[in-house]
PDB file of C-alpha atoms in Angstrom:
ATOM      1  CA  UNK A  62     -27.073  14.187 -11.176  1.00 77.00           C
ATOM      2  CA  UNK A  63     -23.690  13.230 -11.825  1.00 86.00           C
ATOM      3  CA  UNK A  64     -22.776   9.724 -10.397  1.00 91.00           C
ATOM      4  CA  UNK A  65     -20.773   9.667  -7.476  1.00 95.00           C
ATOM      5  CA  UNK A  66     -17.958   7.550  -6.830  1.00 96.00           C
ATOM      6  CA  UNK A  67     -15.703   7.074  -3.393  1.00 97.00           C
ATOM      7  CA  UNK A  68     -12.085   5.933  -4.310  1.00 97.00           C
ATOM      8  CA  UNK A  69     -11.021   4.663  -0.500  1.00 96.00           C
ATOM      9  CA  UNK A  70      -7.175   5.937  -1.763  1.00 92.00           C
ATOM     10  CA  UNK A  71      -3.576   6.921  -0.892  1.00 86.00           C
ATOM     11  CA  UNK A  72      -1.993   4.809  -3.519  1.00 88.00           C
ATOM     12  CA  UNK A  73      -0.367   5.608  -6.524  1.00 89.00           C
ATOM     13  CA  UNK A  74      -3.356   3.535  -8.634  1.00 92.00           C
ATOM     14  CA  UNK A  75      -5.171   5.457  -6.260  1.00 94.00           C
ATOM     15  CA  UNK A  76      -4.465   8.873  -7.768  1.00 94.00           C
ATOM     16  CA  UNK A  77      -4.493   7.817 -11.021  1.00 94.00           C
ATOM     17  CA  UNK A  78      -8.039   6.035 -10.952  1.00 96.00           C
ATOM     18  CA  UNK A  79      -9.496   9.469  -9.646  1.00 96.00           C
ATOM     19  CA  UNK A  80      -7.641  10.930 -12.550  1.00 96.00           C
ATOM     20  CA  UNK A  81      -9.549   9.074 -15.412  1.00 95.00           C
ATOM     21  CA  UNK A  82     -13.273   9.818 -13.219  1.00 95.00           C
ATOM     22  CA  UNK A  83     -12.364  12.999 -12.795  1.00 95.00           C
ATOM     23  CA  UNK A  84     -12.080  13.770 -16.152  1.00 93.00           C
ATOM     24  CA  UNK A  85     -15.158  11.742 -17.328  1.00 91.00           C
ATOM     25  CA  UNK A  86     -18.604  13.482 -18.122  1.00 89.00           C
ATOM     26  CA  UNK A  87     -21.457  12.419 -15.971  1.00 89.00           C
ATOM     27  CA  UNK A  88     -19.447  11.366 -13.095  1.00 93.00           C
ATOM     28  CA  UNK A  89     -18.150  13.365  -9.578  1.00 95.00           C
ATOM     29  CA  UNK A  90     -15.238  11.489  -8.045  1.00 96.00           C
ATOM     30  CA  UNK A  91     -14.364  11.774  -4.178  1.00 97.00           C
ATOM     31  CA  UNK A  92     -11.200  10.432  -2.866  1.00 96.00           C
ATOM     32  CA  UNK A  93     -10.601   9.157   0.715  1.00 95.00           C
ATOM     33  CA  UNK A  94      -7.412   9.863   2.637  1.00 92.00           C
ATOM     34  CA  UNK A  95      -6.434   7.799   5.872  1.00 83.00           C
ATOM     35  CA  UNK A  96      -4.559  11.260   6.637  1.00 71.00           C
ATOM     36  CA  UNK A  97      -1.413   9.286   8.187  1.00 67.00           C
ATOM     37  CA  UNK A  98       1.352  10.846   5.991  1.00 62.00           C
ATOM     38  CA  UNK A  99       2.109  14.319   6.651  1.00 59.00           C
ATOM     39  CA  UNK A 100       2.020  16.189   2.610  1.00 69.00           C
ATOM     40  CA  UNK A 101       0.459  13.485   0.484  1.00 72.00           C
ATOM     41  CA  UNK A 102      -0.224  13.788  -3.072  1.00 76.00           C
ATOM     42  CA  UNK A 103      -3.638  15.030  -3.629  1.00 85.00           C
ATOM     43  CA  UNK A 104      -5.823  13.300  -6.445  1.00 91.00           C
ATOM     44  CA  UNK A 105      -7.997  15.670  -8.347  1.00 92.00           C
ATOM     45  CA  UNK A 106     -11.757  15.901  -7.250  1.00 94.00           C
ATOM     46  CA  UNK A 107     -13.470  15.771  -4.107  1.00 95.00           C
ATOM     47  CA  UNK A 108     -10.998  14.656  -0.914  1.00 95.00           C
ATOM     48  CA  UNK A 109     -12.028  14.107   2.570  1.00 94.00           C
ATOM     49  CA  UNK A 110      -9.357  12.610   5.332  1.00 92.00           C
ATOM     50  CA  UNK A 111      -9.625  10.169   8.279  1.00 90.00           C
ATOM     51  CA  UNK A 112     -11.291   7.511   9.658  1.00 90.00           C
ATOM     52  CA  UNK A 113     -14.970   6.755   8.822  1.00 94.00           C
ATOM     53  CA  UNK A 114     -15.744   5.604  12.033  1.00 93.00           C
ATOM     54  CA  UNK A 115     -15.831   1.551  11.104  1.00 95.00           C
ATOM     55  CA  UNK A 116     -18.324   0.215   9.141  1.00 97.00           C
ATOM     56  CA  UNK A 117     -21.070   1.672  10.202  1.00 97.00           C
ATOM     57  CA  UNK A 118     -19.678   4.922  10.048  1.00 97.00           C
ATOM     58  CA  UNK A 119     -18.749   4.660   6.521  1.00 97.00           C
ATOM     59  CA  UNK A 120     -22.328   2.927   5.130  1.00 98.00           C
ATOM     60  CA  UNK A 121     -24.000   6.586   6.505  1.00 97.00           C
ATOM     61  CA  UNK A 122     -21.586   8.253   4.597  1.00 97.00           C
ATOM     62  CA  UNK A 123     -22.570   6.662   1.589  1.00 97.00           C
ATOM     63  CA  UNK A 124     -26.057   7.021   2.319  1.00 97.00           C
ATOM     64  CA  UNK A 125     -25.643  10.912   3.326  1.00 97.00           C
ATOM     65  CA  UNK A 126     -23.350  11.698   0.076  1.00 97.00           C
ATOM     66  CA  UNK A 127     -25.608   9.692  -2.351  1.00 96.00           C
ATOM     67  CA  UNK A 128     -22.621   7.043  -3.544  1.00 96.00           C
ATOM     68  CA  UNK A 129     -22.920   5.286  -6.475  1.00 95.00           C
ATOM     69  CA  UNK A 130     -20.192   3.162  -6.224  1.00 96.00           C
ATOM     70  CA  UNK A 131     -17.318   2.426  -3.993  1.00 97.00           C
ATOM     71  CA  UNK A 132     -13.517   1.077  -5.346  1.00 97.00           C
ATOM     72  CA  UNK A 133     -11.155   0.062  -2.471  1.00 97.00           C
ATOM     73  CA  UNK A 134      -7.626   1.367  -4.742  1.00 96.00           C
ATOM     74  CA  UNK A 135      -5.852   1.390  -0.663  1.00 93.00           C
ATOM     75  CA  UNK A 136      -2.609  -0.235  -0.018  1.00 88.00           C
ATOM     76  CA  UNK A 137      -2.712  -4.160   0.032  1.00 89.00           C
ATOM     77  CA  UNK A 138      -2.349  -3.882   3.460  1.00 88.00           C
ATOM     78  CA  UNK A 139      -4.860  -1.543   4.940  1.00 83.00           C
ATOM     79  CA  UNK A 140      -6.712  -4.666   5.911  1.00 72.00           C
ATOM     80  CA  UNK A 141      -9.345  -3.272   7.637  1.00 89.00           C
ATOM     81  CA  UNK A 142     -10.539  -0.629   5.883  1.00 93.00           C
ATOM     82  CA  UNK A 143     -11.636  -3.394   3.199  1.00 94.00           C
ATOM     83  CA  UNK A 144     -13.427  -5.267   5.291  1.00 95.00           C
ATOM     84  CA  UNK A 145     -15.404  -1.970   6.304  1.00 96.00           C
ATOM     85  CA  UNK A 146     -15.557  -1.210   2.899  1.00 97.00           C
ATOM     86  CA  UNK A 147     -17.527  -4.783   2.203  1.00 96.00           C
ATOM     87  CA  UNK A 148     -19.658  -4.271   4.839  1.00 97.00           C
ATOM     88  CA  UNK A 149     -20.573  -0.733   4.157  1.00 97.00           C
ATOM     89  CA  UNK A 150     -21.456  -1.208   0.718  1.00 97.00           C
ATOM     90  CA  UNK A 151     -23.577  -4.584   1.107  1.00 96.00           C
ATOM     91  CA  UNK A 152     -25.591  -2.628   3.875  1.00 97.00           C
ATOM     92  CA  UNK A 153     -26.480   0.244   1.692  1.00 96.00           C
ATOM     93  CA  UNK A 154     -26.317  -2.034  -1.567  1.00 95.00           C
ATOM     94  CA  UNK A 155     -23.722  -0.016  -3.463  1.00 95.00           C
ATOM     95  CA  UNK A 156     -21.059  -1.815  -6.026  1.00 95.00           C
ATOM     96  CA  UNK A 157     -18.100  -2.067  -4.881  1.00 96.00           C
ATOM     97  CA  UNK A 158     -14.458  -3.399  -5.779  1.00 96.00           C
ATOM     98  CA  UNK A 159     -11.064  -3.723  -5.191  1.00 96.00           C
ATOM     99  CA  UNK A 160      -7.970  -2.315  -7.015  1.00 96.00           C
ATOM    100  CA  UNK A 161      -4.857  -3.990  -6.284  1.00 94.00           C
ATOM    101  CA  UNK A 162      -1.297  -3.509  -8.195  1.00 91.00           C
ATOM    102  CA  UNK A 163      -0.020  -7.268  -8.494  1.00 91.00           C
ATOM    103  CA  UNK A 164       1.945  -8.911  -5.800  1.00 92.00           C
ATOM    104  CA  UNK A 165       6.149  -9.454  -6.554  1.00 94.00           C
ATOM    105  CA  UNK A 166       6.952 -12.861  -7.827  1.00 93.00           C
ATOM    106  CA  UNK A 167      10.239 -14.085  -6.875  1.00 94.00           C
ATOM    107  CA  UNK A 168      13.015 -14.517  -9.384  1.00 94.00           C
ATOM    108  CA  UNK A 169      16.001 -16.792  -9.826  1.00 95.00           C
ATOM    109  CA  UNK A 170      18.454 -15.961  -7.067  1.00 95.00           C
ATOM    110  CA  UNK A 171      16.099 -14.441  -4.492  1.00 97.00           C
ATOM    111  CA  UNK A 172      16.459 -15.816  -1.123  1.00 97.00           C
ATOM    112  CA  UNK A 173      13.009 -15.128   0.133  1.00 98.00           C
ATOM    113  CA  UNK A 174      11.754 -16.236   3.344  1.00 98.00           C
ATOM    114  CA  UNK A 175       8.061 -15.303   3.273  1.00 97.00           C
ATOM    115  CA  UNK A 176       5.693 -14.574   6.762  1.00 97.00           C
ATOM    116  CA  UNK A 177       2.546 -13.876   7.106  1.00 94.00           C
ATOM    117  CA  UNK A 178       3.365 -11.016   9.626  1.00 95.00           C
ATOM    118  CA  UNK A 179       5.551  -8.479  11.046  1.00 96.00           C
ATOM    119  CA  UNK A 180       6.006 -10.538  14.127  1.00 96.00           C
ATOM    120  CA  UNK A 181       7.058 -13.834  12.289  1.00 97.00           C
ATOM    121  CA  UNK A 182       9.466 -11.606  10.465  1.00 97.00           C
ATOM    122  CA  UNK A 183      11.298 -10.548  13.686  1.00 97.00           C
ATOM    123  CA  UNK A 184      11.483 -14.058  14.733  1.00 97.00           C
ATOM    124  CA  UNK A 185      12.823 -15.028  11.395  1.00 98.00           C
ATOM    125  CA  UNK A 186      15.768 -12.314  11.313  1.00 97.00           C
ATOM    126  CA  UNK A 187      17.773 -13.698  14.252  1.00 96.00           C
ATOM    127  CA  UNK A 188      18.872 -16.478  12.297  1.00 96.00           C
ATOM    128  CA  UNK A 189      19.286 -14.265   8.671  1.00 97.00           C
ATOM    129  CA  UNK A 190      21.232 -11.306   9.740  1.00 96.00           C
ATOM    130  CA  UNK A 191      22.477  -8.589  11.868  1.00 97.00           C
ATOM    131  CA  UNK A 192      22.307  -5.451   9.668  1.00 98.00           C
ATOM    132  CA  UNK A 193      18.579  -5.012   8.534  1.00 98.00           C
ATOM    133  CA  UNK A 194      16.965  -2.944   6.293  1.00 98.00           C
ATOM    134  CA  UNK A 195      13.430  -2.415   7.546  1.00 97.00           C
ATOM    135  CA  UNK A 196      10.968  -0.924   4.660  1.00 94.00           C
ATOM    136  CA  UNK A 197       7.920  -2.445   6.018  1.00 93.00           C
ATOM    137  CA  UNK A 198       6.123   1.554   7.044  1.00 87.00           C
ATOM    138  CA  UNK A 199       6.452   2.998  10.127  1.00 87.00           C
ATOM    139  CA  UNK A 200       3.532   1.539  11.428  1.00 85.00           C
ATOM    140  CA  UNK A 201       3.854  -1.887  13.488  1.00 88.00           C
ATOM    141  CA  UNK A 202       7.546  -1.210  14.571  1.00 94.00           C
ATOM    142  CA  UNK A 203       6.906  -2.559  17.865  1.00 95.00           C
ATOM    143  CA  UNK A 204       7.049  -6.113  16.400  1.00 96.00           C
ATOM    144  CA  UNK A 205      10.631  -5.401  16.105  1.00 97.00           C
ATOM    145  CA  UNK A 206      11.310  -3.582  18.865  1.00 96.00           C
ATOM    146  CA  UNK A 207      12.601  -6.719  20.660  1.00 95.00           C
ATOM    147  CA  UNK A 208      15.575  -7.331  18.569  1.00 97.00           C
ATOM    148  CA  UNK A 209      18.176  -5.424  20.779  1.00 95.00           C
ATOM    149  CA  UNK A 210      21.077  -7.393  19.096  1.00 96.00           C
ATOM    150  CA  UNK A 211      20.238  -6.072  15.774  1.00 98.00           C
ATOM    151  CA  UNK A 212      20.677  -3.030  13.767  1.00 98.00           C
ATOM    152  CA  UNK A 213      18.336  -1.433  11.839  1.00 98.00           C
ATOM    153  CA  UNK A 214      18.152   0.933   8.790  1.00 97.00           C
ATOM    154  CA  UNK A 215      14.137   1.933   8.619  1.00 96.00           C
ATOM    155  CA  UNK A 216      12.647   4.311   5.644  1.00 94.00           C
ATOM    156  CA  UNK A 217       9.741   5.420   5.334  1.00 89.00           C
ATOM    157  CA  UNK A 218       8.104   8.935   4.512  1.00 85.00           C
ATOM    158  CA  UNK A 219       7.257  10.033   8.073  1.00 85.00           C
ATOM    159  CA  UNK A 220       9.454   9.679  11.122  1.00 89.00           C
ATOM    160  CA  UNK A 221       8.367   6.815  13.125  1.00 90.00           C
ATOM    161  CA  UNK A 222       6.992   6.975  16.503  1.00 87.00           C
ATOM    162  CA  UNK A 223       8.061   4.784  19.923  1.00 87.00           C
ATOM    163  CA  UNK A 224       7.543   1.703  20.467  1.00 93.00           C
ATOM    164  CA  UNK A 225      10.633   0.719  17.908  1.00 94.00           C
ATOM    165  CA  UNK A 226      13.980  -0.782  17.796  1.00 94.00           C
ATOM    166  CA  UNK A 227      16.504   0.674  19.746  1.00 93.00           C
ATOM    167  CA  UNK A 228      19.431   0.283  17.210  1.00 96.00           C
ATOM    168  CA  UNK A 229      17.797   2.366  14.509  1.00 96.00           C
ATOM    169  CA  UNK A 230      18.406   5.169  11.901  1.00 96.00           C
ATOM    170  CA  UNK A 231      15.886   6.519   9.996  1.00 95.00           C
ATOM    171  CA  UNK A 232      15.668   7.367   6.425  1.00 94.00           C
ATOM    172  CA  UNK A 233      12.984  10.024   5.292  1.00 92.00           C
ATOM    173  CA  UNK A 234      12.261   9.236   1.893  1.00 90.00           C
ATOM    174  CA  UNK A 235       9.917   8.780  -0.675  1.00 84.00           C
ATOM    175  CA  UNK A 236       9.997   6.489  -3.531  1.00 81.00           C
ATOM    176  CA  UNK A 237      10.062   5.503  -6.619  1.00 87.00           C
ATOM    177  CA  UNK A 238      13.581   4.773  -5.896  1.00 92.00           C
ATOM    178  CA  UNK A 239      16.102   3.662  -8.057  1.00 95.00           C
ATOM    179  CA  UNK A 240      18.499   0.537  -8.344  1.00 97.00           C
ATOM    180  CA  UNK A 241      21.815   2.607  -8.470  1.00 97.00           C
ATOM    181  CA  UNK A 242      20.722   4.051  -4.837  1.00 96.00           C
ATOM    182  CA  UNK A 243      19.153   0.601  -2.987  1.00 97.00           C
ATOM    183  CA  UNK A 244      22.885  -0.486  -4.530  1.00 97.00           C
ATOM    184  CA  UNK A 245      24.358   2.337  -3.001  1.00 97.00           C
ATOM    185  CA  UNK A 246      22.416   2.125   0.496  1.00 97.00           C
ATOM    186  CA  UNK A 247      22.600  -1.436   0.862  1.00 98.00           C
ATOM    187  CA  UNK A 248      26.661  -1.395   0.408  1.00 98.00           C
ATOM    188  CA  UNK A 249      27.058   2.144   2.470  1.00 97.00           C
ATOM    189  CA  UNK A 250      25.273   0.715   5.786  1.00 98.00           C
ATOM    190  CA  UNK A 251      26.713  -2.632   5.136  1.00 98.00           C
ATOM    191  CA  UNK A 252      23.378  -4.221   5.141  1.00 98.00           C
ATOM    192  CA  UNK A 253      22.998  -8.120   5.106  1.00 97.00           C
ATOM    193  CA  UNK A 254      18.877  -8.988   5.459  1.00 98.00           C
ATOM    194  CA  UNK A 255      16.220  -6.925   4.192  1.00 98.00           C
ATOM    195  CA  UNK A 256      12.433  -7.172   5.494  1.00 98.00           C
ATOM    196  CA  UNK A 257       9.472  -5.796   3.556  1.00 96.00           C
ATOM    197  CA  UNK A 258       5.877  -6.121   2.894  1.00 95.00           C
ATOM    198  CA  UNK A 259       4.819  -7.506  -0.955  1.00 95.00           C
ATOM    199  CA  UNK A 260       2.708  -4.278  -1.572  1.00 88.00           C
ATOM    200  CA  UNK A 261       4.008  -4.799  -5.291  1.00 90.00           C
ATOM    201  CA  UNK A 262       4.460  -2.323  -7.617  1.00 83.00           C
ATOM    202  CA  UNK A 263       7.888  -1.240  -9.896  1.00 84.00           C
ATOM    203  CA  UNK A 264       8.116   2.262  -7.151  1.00 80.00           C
ATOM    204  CA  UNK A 265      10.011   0.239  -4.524  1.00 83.00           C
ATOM    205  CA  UNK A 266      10.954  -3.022  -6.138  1.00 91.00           C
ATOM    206  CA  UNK A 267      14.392  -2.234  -6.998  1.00 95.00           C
ATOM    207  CA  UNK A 268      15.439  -2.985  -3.468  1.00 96.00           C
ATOM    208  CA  UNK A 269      14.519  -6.676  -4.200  1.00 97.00           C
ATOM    209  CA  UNK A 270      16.743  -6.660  -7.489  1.00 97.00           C
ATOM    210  CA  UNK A 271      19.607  -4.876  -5.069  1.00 97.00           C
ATOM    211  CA  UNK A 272      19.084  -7.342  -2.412  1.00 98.00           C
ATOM    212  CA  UNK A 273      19.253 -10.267  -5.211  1.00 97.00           C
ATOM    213  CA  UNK A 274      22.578  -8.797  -6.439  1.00 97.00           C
ATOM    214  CA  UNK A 275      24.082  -8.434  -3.003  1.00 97.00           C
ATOM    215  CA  UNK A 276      23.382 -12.027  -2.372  1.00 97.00           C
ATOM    216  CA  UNK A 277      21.425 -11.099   1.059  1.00 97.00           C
ATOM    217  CA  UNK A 278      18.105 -12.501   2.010  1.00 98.00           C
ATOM    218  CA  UNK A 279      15.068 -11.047   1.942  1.00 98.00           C
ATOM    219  CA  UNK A 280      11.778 -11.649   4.480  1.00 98.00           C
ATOM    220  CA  UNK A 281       8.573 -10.849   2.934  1.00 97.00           C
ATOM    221  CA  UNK A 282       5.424 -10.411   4.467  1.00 97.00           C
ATOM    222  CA  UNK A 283       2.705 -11.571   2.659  1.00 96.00           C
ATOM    223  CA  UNK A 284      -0.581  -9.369   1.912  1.00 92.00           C
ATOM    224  CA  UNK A 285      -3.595 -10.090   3.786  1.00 90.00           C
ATOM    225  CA  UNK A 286      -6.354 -11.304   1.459  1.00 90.00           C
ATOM    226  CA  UNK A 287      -9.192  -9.178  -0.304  1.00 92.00           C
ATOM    227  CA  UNK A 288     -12.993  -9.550   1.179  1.00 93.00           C
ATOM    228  CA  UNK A 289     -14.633 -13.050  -0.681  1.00 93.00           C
ATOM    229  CA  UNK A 290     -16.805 -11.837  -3.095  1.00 93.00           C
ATOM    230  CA  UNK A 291     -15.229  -8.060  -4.285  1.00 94.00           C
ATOM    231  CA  UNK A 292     -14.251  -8.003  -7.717  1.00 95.00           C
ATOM    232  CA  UNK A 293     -10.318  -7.132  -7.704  1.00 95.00           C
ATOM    233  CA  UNK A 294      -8.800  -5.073 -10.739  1.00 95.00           C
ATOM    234  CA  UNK A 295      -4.928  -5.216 -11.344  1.00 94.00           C
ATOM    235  CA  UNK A 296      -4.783  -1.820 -12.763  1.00 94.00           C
ATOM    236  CA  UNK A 297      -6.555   1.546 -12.978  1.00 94.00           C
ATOM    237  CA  UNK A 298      -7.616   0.241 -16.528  1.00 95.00           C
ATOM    238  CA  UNK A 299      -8.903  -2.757 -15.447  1.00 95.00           C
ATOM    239  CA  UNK A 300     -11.038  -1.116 -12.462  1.00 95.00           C
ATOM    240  CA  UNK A 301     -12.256   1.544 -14.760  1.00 93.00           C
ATOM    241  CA  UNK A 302     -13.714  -2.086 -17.417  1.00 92.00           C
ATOM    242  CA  UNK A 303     -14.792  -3.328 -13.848  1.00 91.00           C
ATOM    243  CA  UNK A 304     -16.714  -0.379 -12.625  1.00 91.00           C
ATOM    244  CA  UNK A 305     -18.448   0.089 -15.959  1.00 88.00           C
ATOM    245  CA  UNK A 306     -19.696  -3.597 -15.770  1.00 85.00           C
ATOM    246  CA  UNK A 307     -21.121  -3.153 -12.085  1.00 78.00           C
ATOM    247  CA  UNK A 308     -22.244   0.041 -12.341  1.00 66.00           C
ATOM    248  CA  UNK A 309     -25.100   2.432 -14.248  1.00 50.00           C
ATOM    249  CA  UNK A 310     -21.184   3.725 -15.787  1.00 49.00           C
ATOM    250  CA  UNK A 311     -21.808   0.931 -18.414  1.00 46.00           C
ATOM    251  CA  UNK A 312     -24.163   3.579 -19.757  1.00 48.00           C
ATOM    252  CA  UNK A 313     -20.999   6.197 -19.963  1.00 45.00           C
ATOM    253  CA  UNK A 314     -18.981   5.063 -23.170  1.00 43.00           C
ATOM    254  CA  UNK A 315     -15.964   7.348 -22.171  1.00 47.00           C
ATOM    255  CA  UNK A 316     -15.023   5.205 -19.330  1.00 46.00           C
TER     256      UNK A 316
END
């Protein structure tokens, strides 16, 4: 029997993590979609979307499906989710760990003003700007929704749902994007304090280096921390070294 492995996904590591098991004798890789953006790019292998049903849930779908090993490759900050994941795979005693691209790291001339939330960033903004450039997701808009005074500029790749600020125009769009256009869209809408969350990665961090440029100041919410005790890769390399070590895969030489 081939060794199965649940990649809990929707990244870009995501993708290419069931990329390399896919293509890797003696193993059967199933990636797991959250199912909240509309057309998402499908990894190859096994996919099933939506909720597992908390913990619980997910440990009898391990048990049911016969998982070898679980990796966590979701967004730094589907929070939850990881802490099911931990649970889950301690109660039916399956390996699991954590792949997560590297945070951003400030550079000389960024005015960053970091929070550890979406609500401490609307309480911030008051005081930074009127003009705001919101690339936080549309999820958790209602922390924002408040801010009647202010004007906001949200993308993201689905249209956002009520409750949100009232002030707003919404940009459908999905990155990578480059730093000719966050130039561009920064001067266009006149722009002058930019909130987003450090979910790392070069696909959207040209907006920082635009912001940086501009001179304008930046609120960044920081990611919420891994489970204690889940080994965390930086890269879909480093999780593939990872799952060999944890895993009967030390046995496949290919990985």
């Amino acid at each position: 029997m081939p060794l199965h492995v649940l990649v809990l996904g929707g990244t870009t590591e995501a993708r290419r993590l069931a990329e390399s098991l896919d293509a890797t004798d003696g193993v059967r890789v199933t990636s797991s979609l959250a199912g909240r953006v509309a057309r998402p790019v499908l990894p190859p292998g096994g996919i099933r979307v939506g909720g597992f049903g908390g913990a619980e849930g997910m440990a009898e779908w391990l048990r049911v499906h016969h998982v070898d090993a679980v990796i966590d490759a979701t967004h730094p900050f589907a929070g939850t989710i990881s802490f099911n994941a931990a649970s889950a795979a301690a109660a039916v005693h399956v390996p699991l760990l954590a792949l997560r691209r590297p945070g951003w790291v400030p550079a000389e001339g960024d005015r960053w003003h970091i929070t550890d939330s979406l609500a401490g960033a609307a309480e911030l903004l008051p005081e930074l700007g009127s003009r705001v450039f919101l690339t936080t997701g549309r999820m958790g808009l209602a922390a924002f929704a408040a801010l009647e005074s202010l004007w906001f500029l949200m993308r993201s790749v689905d249209a956002p749902e009520a409750p949100h600020p009232a002030r707003m125009e919404v940009l459908l769009d999905r990155g990578p994007f480059s730093l000719e256009s966050e130039r561009e869209l920064i001067r266009l809408h006149r722009i002058d304090v930019l909130v987003t969350k450090d979910s790392g990665g070069e696909a959207t961090a040209p907006k920082l280096t635009a912001a940086r440029e501009a001179g304008i100041p930046v609120v960044v919410v920081a990611r919420p921390p891994v489970p204690p005790g889940v080994p965390v890769a930086g890269t879909p390399e480093e999780a593939l070294v990872l799952l060999r070590d944890l895993t009967l895969l030390r046995d496949l030489t290919s990985l």
